[in-house]
Short mmCIF file of N, CA and C in Angstrom, two decimals:
data_model
loop_
_atom_site.label_atom_id
_atom_site.label_comp_id
_atom_site.label_asym_id
_atom_site.label_seq_id
_atom_site.Cartn_x
_atom_site.Cartn_y
_atom_site.Cartn_z
N MET A 1 -8.45 -9.66 -12.53
CA MET A 1 -9.41 -8.56 -12.51
C MET A 1 -8.69 -7.29 -12.06
N ALA A 2 -8.82 -6.24 -12.78
CA ALA A 2 -8.18 -4.97 -12.44
C ALA A 2 -8.94 -4.26 -11.33
N SER A 3 -8.23 -3.42 -10.61
CA SER A 3 -8.85 -2.63 -9.55
C SER A 3 -9.52 -1.40 -10.16
N SER A 4 -10.59 -0.98 -9.54
CA SER A 4 -11.31 0.18 -10.05
C SER A 4 -10.70 1.49 -9.54
N LYS A 5 -10.81 2.51 -10.35
CA LYS A 5 -10.36 3.84 -9.95
C LYS A 5 -11.18 4.33 -8.75
N GLU A 6 -12.44 3.91 -8.67
CA GLU A 6 -13.29 4.30 -7.55
C GLU A 6 -12.76 3.74 -6.23
N TYR A 7 -12.29 2.48 -6.27
CA TYR A 7 -11.75 1.87 -5.05
C TYR A 7 -10.46 2.59 -4.65
N LEU A 8 -9.60 2.87 -5.61
CA LEU A 8 -8.38 3.63 -5.34
C LEU A 8 -8.72 4.96 -4.68
N ASN A 9 -9.65 5.70 -5.27
CA ASN A 9 -10.03 7.01 -4.73
C ASN A 9 -10.61 6.88 -3.32
N TYR A 10 -11.39 5.82 -3.09
CA TYR A 10 -11.96 5.60 -1.76
C TYR A 10 -10.84 5.38 -0.73
N ILE A 11 -9.87 4.53 -1.07
CA ILE A 11 -8.77 4.25 -0.15
C ILE A 11 -7.95 5.52 0.10
N LEU A 12 -7.64 6.27 -0.94
CA LEU A 12 -6.88 7.50 -0.77
C LEU A 12 -7.65 8.51 0.09
N GLU A 13 -8.94 8.56 -0.07
CA GLU A 13 -9.77 9.44 0.75
C GLU A 13 -9.74 9.00 2.21
N GLN A 14 -9.81 7.70 2.46
CA GLN A 14 -9.76 7.19 3.83
C GLN A 14 -8.41 7.50 4.47
N ILE A 15 -7.33 7.32 3.73
CA ILE A 15 -5.99 7.59 4.26
C ILE A 15 -5.85 9.07 4.57
N GLY A 16 -6.29 9.91 3.66
CA GLY A 16 -6.32 11.34 3.90
C GLY A 16 -4.97 12.02 4.07
N LEU A 17 -3.95 11.57 3.38
CA LEU A 17 -2.62 12.19 3.44
C LEU A 17 -2.17 12.56 2.03
N PRO A 18 -2.85 13.51 1.38
CA PRO A 18 -2.55 13.80 -0.02
C PRO A 18 -1.13 14.29 -0.29
N ASP A 19 -0.48 14.91 0.70
CA ASP A 19 0.88 15.40 0.49
C ASP A 19 1.93 14.33 0.77
N GLU A 20 1.52 13.21 1.38
CA GLU A 20 2.48 12.18 1.76
C GLU A 20 2.28 10.85 1.04
N VAL A 21 1.06 10.60 0.58
CA VAL A 21 0.74 9.33 -0.09
C VAL A 21 0.50 9.60 -1.57
N SER A 22 1.16 8.79 -2.40
CA SER A 22 0.96 8.89 -3.84
C SER A 22 0.74 7.48 -4.38
N HIS A 23 0.43 7.41 -5.66
CA HIS A 23 0.18 6.10 -6.27
C HIS A 23 0.65 6.12 -7.72
N ARG A 24 0.81 4.90 -8.24
CA ARG A 24 1.18 4.74 -9.64
C ARG A 24 0.41 3.54 -10.18
N ALA A 25 -0.19 3.70 -11.35
CA ALA A 25 -0.89 2.59 -11.99
C ALA A 25 0.13 1.60 -12.52
N MET A 26 -0.19 0.30 -12.37
CA MET A 26 0.70 -0.74 -12.84
C MET A 26 -0.14 -1.93 -13.29
N MET A 27 -0.26 -2.13 -14.58
CA MET A 27 -0.98 -3.26 -15.17
C MET A 27 -2.38 -3.44 -14.59
N GLY A 28 -3.13 -2.36 -14.49
CA GLY A 28 -4.50 -2.42 -14.01
C GLY A 28 -4.64 -2.39 -12.50
N GLU A 29 -3.53 -2.34 -11.79
CA GLU A 29 -3.52 -2.28 -10.34
C GLU A 29 -2.79 -1.01 -9.92
N TYR A 30 -2.58 -0.81 -8.62
CA TYR A 30 -1.95 0.42 -8.14
C TYR A 30 -0.89 0.13 -7.08
N VAL A 31 0.23 0.81 -7.20
CA VAL A 31 1.29 0.77 -6.20
C VAL A 31 1.10 2.01 -5.34
N LEU A 32 1.20 1.86 -4.02
CA LEU A 32 1.01 2.96 -3.09
C LEU A 32 2.34 3.34 -2.45
N TYR A 33 2.60 4.64 -2.36
CA TYR A 33 3.85 5.15 -1.82
C TYR A 33 3.57 6.09 -0.65
N TYR A 34 4.40 6.00 0.39
CA TYR A 34 4.37 6.95 1.49
C TYR A 34 5.73 7.63 1.50
N GLN A 35 5.75 8.92 1.25
CA GLN A 35 6.98 9.70 1.18
C GLN A 35 8.01 9.03 0.27
N GLY A 36 7.54 8.52 -0.86
CA GLY A 36 8.40 7.94 -1.87
C GLY A 36 8.75 6.47 -1.68
N LYS A 37 8.31 5.87 -0.58
CA LYS A 37 8.59 4.45 -0.31
C LYS A 37 7.33 3.63 -0.53
N ILE A 38 7.46 2.47 -1.17
CA ILE A 38 6.30 1.59 -1.39
C ILE A 38 5.86 1.00 -0.06
N PHE A 39 4.58 1.20 0.27
CA PHE A 39 4.05 0.59 1.49
C PHE A 39 2.95 -0.41 1.20
N GLY A 40 2.39 -0.38 0.00
CA GLY A 40 1.30 -1.30 -0.28
C GLY A 40 0.87 -1.28 -1.72
N TYR A 41 -0.17 -2.08 -1.96
CA TYR A 41 -0.74 -2.22 -3.30
C TYR A 41 -2.25 -2.28 -3.21
N ILE A 42 -2.88 -1.89 -4.27
CA ILE A 42 -4.31 -2.16 -4.46
C ILE A 42 -4.39 -3.10 -5.64
N CYS A 43 -4.83 -4.32 -5.36
CA CYS A 43 -4.93 -5.35 -6.39
C CYS A 43 -6.28 -6.05 -6.25
N ASP A 44 -6.99 -6.18 -7.35
CA ASP A 44 -8.32 -6.81 -7.34
C ASP A 44 -9.22 -6.17 -6.29
N ASP A 45 -9.16 -4.85 -6.19
CA ASP A 45 -9.94 -4.09 -5.21
C ASP A 45 -9.73 -4.60 -3.79
N ARG A 46 -8.47 -4.92 -3.48
CA ARG A 46 -8.06 -5.27 -2.12
C ARG A 46 -6.89 -4.37 -1.75
N LEU A 47 -6.84 -3.92 -0.51
CA LEU A 47 -5.72 -3.14 -0.02
C LEU A 47 -4.76 -4.08 0.70
N LEU A 48 -3.51 -4.06 0.26
CA LEU A 48 -2.48 -4.93 0.83
C LEU A 48 -1.30 -4.09 1.29
N PHE A 49 -0.78 -4.37 2.49
CA PHE A 49 0.37 -3.67 3.03
C PHE A 49 1.58 -4.60 3.06
N LYS A 50 2.76 -4.01 2.93
CA LYS A 50 4.00 -4.80 3.09
C LYS A 50 4.02 -5.38 4.50
N PRO A 51 4.49 -6.60 4.65
CA PRO A 51 4.46 -7.25 5.97
C PRO A 51 5.66 -6.88 6.85
N VAL A 52 5.85 -5.59 7.09
CA VAL A 52 6.91 -5.16 8.00
C VAL A 52 6.42 -5.32 9.44
N ALA A 53 7.33 -5.31 10.40
CA ALA A 53 6.99 -5.58 11.80
C ALA A 53 5.88 -4.67 12.33
N ALA A 54 5.94 -3.39 12.01
CA ALA A 54 4.93 -2.45 12.53
C ALA A 54 3.52 -2.80 12.02
N ALA A 55 3.43 -3.20 10.77
CA ALA A 55 2.13 -3.57 10.20
C ALA A 55 1.63 -4.87 10.82
N LYS A 56 2.53 -5.84 10.99
CA LYS A 56 2.14 -7.11 11.59
C LYS A 56 1.66 -6.91 13.03
N LYS A 57 2.31 -6.00 13.75
CA LYS A 57 1.93 -5.72 15.14
C LYS A 57 0.53 -5.11 15.21
N ARG A 58 0.23 -4.22 14.28
CA ARG A 58 -1.08 -3.55 14.28
C ARG A 58 -2.20 -4.41 13.68
N MET A 59 -1.81 -5.43 12.90
CA MET A 59 -2.79 -6.32 12.26
C MET A 59 -2.39 -7.78 12.48
N PRO A 60 -2.35 -8.24 13.73
CA PRO A 60 -1.84 -9.59 13.99
C PRO A 60 -2.67 -10.71 13.37
N ASP A 61 -3.93 -10.46 13.12
CA ASP A 61 -4.80 -11.50 12.58
C ASP A 61 -5.06 -11.35 11.09
N ALA A 62 -4.38 -10.41 10.46
CA ALA A 62 -4.60 -10.18 9.02
C ALA A 62 -4.11 -11.37 8.21
N PRO A 63 -4.93 -11.82 7.27
CA PRO A 63 -4.47 -12.90 6.39
C PRO A 63 -3.37 -12.42 5.46
N MET A 64 -2.50 -13.33 5.09
CA MET A 64 -1.44 -13.04 4.13
C MET A 64 -1.91 -13.52 2.77
N GLU A 65 -1.85 -12.62 1.78
CA GLU A 65 -2.27 -12.96 0.42
C GLU A 65 -1.30 -12.34 -0.58
N PRO A 66 -1.07 -13.01 -1.69
CA PRO A 66 -0.23 -12.38 -2.73
C PRO A 66 -1.07 -11.36 -3.49
N PRO A 67 -0.46 -10.23 -3.87
CA PRO A 67 -1.21 -9.25 -4.66
C PRO A 67 -1.58 -9.78 -6.04
N TYR A 68 -0.73 -10.65 -6.59
CA TYR A 68 -0.98 -11.27 -7.90
C TYR A 68 -0.22 -12.58 -7.92
N ASP A 69 -0.53 -13.43 -8.86
CA ASP A 69 0.11 -14.74 -8.95
C ASP A 69 1.63 -14.61 -9.03
N GLY A 70 2.31 -15.38 -8.20
CA GLY A 70 3.76 -15.40 -8.20
C GLY A 70 4.42 -14.35 -7.33
N ALA A 71 3.64 -13.47 -6.71
CA ALA A 71 4.20 -12.41 -5.87
C ALA A 71 4.34 -12.88 -4.42
N LYS A 72 5.17 -12.18 -3.67
CA LYS A 72 5.31 -12.46 -2.24
C LYS A 72 4.01 -12.06 -1.55
N GLU A 73 3.69 -12.80 -0.50
CA GLU A 73 2.45 -12.50 0.23
C GLU A 73 2.58 -11.20 1.01
N MET A 74 1.44 -10.54 1.14
CA MET A 74 1.35 -9.28 1.86
C MET A 74 0.17 -9.36 2.82
N LEU A 75 0.07 -8.37 3.71
CA LEU A 75 -1.02 -8.33 4.68
C LEU A 75 -2.28 -7.75 4.03
N LEU A 76 -3.38 -8.48 4.10
CA LEU A 76 -4.65 -7.98 3.60
C LEU A 76 -5.25 -7.06 4.66
N VAL A 77 -5.45 -5.80 4.32
CA VAL A 77 -6.00 -4.83 5.26
C VAL A 77 -7.52 -4.99 5.27
N GLN A 78 -8.05 -5.25 6.45
CA GLN A 78 -9.49 -5.46 6.57
C GLN A 78 -10.22 -4.24 7.10
N LYS A 79 -9.50 -3.30 7.72
CA LYS A 79 -10.13 -2.09 8.28
C LYS A 79 -10.01 -0.93 7.29
N VAL A 80 -10.45 -1.12 6.07
CA VAL A 80 -10.29 -0.07 5.05
C VAL A 80 -11.21 1.12 5.30
N ASP A 81 -12.21 0.96 6.15
CA ASP A 81 -13.13 2.06 6.44
C ASP A 81 -12.66 2.93 7.61
N ASP A 82 -11.55 2.58 8.22
CA ASP A 82 -11.04 3.29 9.39
C ASP A 82 -9.80 4.11 9.00
N GLY A 83 -10.05 5.35 8.59
CA GLY A 83 -8.98 6.21 8.13
C GLY A 83 -7.90 6.45 9.17
N SER A 84 -8.28 6.60 10.41
CA SER A 84 -7.32 6.81 11.49
C SER A 84 -6.39 5.61 11.62
N PHE A 85 -6.95 4.41 11.56
CA PHE A 85 -6.15 3.18 11.62
C PHE A 85 -5.18 3.12 10.44
N LEU A 86 -5.66 3.43 9.25
CA LEU A 86 -4.80 3.38 8.06
C LEU A 86 -3.65 4.37 8.18
N ARG A 87 -3.95 5.61 8.54
CA ARG A 87 -2.91 6.64 8.69
C ARG A 87 -1.87 6.23 9.73
N ASP A 88 -2.35 5.81 10.90
CA ASP A 88 -1.43 5.44 11.97
C ASP A 88 -0.55 4.25 11.58
N THR A 89 -1.13 3.29 10.89
CA THR A 89 -0.36 2.11 10.46
C THR A 89 0.69 2.49 9.43
N ILE A 90 0.31 3.28 8.46
CA ILE A 90 1.26 3.71 7.42
C ILE A 90 2.40 4.49 8.04
N ARG A 91 2.10 5.40 8.94
CA ARG A 91 3.16 6.19 9.59
C ARG A 91 4.07 5.31 10.44
N ALA A 92 3.49 4.31 11.11
CA ALA A 92 4.29 3.39 11.92
C ALA A 92 5.22 2.55 11.05
N MET A 93 4.80 2.25 9.84
CA MET A 93 5.59 1.44 8.91
C MET A 93 6.75 2.21 8.29
N ALA A 94 6.67 3.51 8.25
CA ALA A 94 7.57 4.35 7.45
C ALA A 94 9.05 4.04 7.63
N ASP A 95 9.52 3.94 8.86
CA ASP A 95 10.95 3.71 9.09
C ASP A 95 11.39 2.30 8.71
N GLN A 96 10.44 1.38 8.57
CA GLN A 96 10.76 -0.01 8.27
C GLN A 96 10.66 -0.33 6.77
N LEU A 97 10.22 0.62 5.99
CA LEU A 97 10.09 0.41 4.55
C LEU A 97 11.44 0.61 3.87
N PRO A 98 11.74 -0.23 2.88
CA PRO A 98 13.02 -0.08 2.17
C PRO A 98 13.05 1.21 1.35
N GLU A 99 14.24 1.75 1.24
CA GLU A 99 14.44 2.93 0.41
C GLU A 99 14.20 2.55 -1.05
N PRO A 100 13.69 3.49 -1.84
CA PRO A 100 13.49 3.18 -3.27
C PRO A 100 14.82 2.87 -3.95
N LYS A 101 14.74 1.98 -4.91
CA LYS A 101 15.94 1.64 -5.68
C LYS A 101 16.26 2.80 -6.62
N PRO A 102 17.54 3.09 -6.80
CA PRO A 102 17.90 4.17 -7.73
C PRO A 102 17.46 3.84 -9.15
N LYS A 103 16.98 4.85 -9.84
CA LYS A 103 16.54 4.63 -11.22
C LYS A 103 17.75 4.50 -12.13
N LYS A 104 17.63 3.59 -13.08
CA LYS A 104 18.71 3.39 -14.06
C LYS A 104 18.63 4.50 -15.09
N ARG A 105 19.79 4.99 -15.46
CA ARG A 105 19.83 6.03 -16.48
C ARG A 105 19.67 5.40 -17.85
N ARG A 106 18.90 6.05 -18.66
CA ARG A 106 18.72 5.58 -20.05
C ARG A 106 19.88 6.08 -20.88
N LYS A 107 20.29 5.24 -21.82
CA LYS A 107 21.39 5.61 -22.70
C LYS A 107 20.89 6.33 -23.93
#
Protein backbone atom coordinates (compact mmCIF):
# COMPACT_ATOMS: atom_id res chain seq x y z
CA MET A 1 0.00 0.00 0.00
CA ALA A 2 1.46 3.37 -0.97
CA SER A 3 1.66 6.29 1.43
CA SER A 4 -0.65 9.21 0.90
CA LYS A 5 0.54 12.69 0.00
CA GLU A 6 -1.69 13.93 2.84
CA TYR A 7 0.24 11.87 5.40
CA LEU A 8 3.55 13.13 4.01
CA ASN A 9 2.33 16.73 4.23
CA TYR A 10 1.08 16.16 7.78
CA ILE A 11 4.46 14.78 8.90
CA LEU A 12 6.36 17.61 7.21
CA GLU A 13 4.05 20.12 8.87
CA GLN A 14 4.65 18.52 12.28
CA ILE A 15 8.43 18.55 11.78
CA GLY A 16 8.28 22.17 10.71
CA LEU A 17 11.81 22.48 9.28
CA PRO A 18 11.17 23.38 5.62
CA ASP A 19 14.72 24.64 5.02
CA GLU A 20 16.35 21.56 6.57
CA VAL A 21 14.03 18.63 5.79
CA SER A 22 13.31 17.45 2.26
CA HIS A 23 11.79 14.37 0.71
CA ARG A 24 11.86 12.28 -2.42
CA ALA A 25 9.15 9.98 -3.74
CA MET A 26 10.25 6.38 -4.20
CA MET A 27 7.90 3.68 -5.51
CA GLY A 28 4.83 5.13 -3.82
CA GLU A 29 6.66 5.85 -0.56
CA TYR A 30 8.89 8.72 0.61
CA VAL A 31 12.51 9.05 1.67
CA LEU A 32 13.14 11.82 4.23
CA TYR A 33 16.34 13.87 4.35
CA TYR A 34 17.76 16.19 7.00
CA GLN A 35 20.40 18.51 5.55
CA GLY A 36 20.93 16.04 2.71
CA LYS A 37 21.25 12.92 4.90
CA ILE A 38 18.58 10.19 4.98
CA PHE A 39 17.02 10.03 8.43
CA GLY A 40 13.80 8.17 7.75
CA TYR A 41 11.04 6.93 5.51
CA ILE A 42 7.31 7.19 5.19
CA CYS A 43 6.02 3.78 4.16
CA ASP A 44 2.42 2.57 4.31
CA ASP A 45 1.54 5.81 6.11
CA ARG A 46 4.02 5.03 8.90
CA LEU A 47 6.93 7.24 9.93
CA LEU A 48 10.15 5.28 10.41
CA PHE A 49 13.53 6.60 11.61
CA LYS A 50 16.97 5.09 11.11
CA PRO A 51 17.94 3.20 14.27
CA VAL A 52 20.94 5.34 15.22
CA ALA A 53 21.89 5.64 18.91
CA ALA A 54 20.28 9.07 19.40
CA ALA A 55 16.94 7.87 18.03
CA LYS A 56 17.04 4.67 20.11
CA LYS A 57 17.77 6.73 23.23
CA ARG A 58 14.81 9.04 22.62
CA MET A 59 12.48 6.15 21.66
CA PRO A 60 13.59 3.18 23.79
CA ASP A 61 10.25 1.39 23.50
CA ALA A 62 9.68 1.98 19.79
CA PRO A 63 9.00 -1.19 17.84
CA MET A 64 11.38 -2.11 15.05
CA GLU A 65 9.70 -2.65 11.68
CA PRO A 66 10.97 -2.92 8.12
CA PRO A 67 9.77 -0.13 5.82
CA TYR A 68 9.08 -2.74 3.12
CA ASP A 69 9.65 -6.46 2.62
CA GLY A 70 13.31 -7.38 2.67
CA ALA A 71 14.51 -4.07 4.16
CA LYS A 72 16.44 -3.55 7.37
CA GLU A 73 14.26 -2.78 10.37
CA MET A 74 13.80 0.79 11.48
CA LEU A 75 12.24 2.53 14.48
CA LEU A 76 8.50 3.09 14.17
CA VAL A 77 7.80 6.63 15.37
CA GLN A 78 4.69 6.67 17.52
CA LYS A 79 4.71 10.36 18.57
CA VAL A 80 3.92 11.73 15.11
CA ASP A 81 1.65 14.41 16.60
CA ASP A 82 4.47 15.92 18.68
CA GLY A 83 6.36 18.29 16.41
CA SER A 84 8.82 19.32 19.12
CA PHE A 85 9.73 15.68 19.76
CA LEU A 86 10.20 15.04 16.03
CA ARG A 87 12.41 18.10 15.52
CA ASP A 88 14.54 17.39 18.58
CA THR A 89 14.98 13.74 17.62
CA ILE A 90 15.93 14.53 14.02
CA ARG A 91 18.47 17.14 15.14
CA ALA A 92 19.93 14.72 17.71
CA MET A 93 20.33 12.09 14.98
CA ALA A 94 22.10 14.42 12.53
CA ASP A 95 25.72 13.72 13.49
CA GLN A 96 25.09 9.96 13.54
CA LEU A 97 23.58 9.74 10.06
CA PRO A 98 25.81 8.46 7.25
CA GLU A 99 26.98 10.89 4.62
CA PRO A 100 25.20 10.55 1.28
CA LYS A 101 26.89 8.30 -1.23
CA PRO A 102 28.47 10.15 -4.15
CA LYS A 103 26.36 10.09 -7.27
CA LYS A 104 27.69 8.08 -10.18
CA ARG A 105 28.39 10.05 -13.30
CA ARG A 106 26.43 9.07 -16.36
CA LYS A 107 28.39 8.28 -19.48
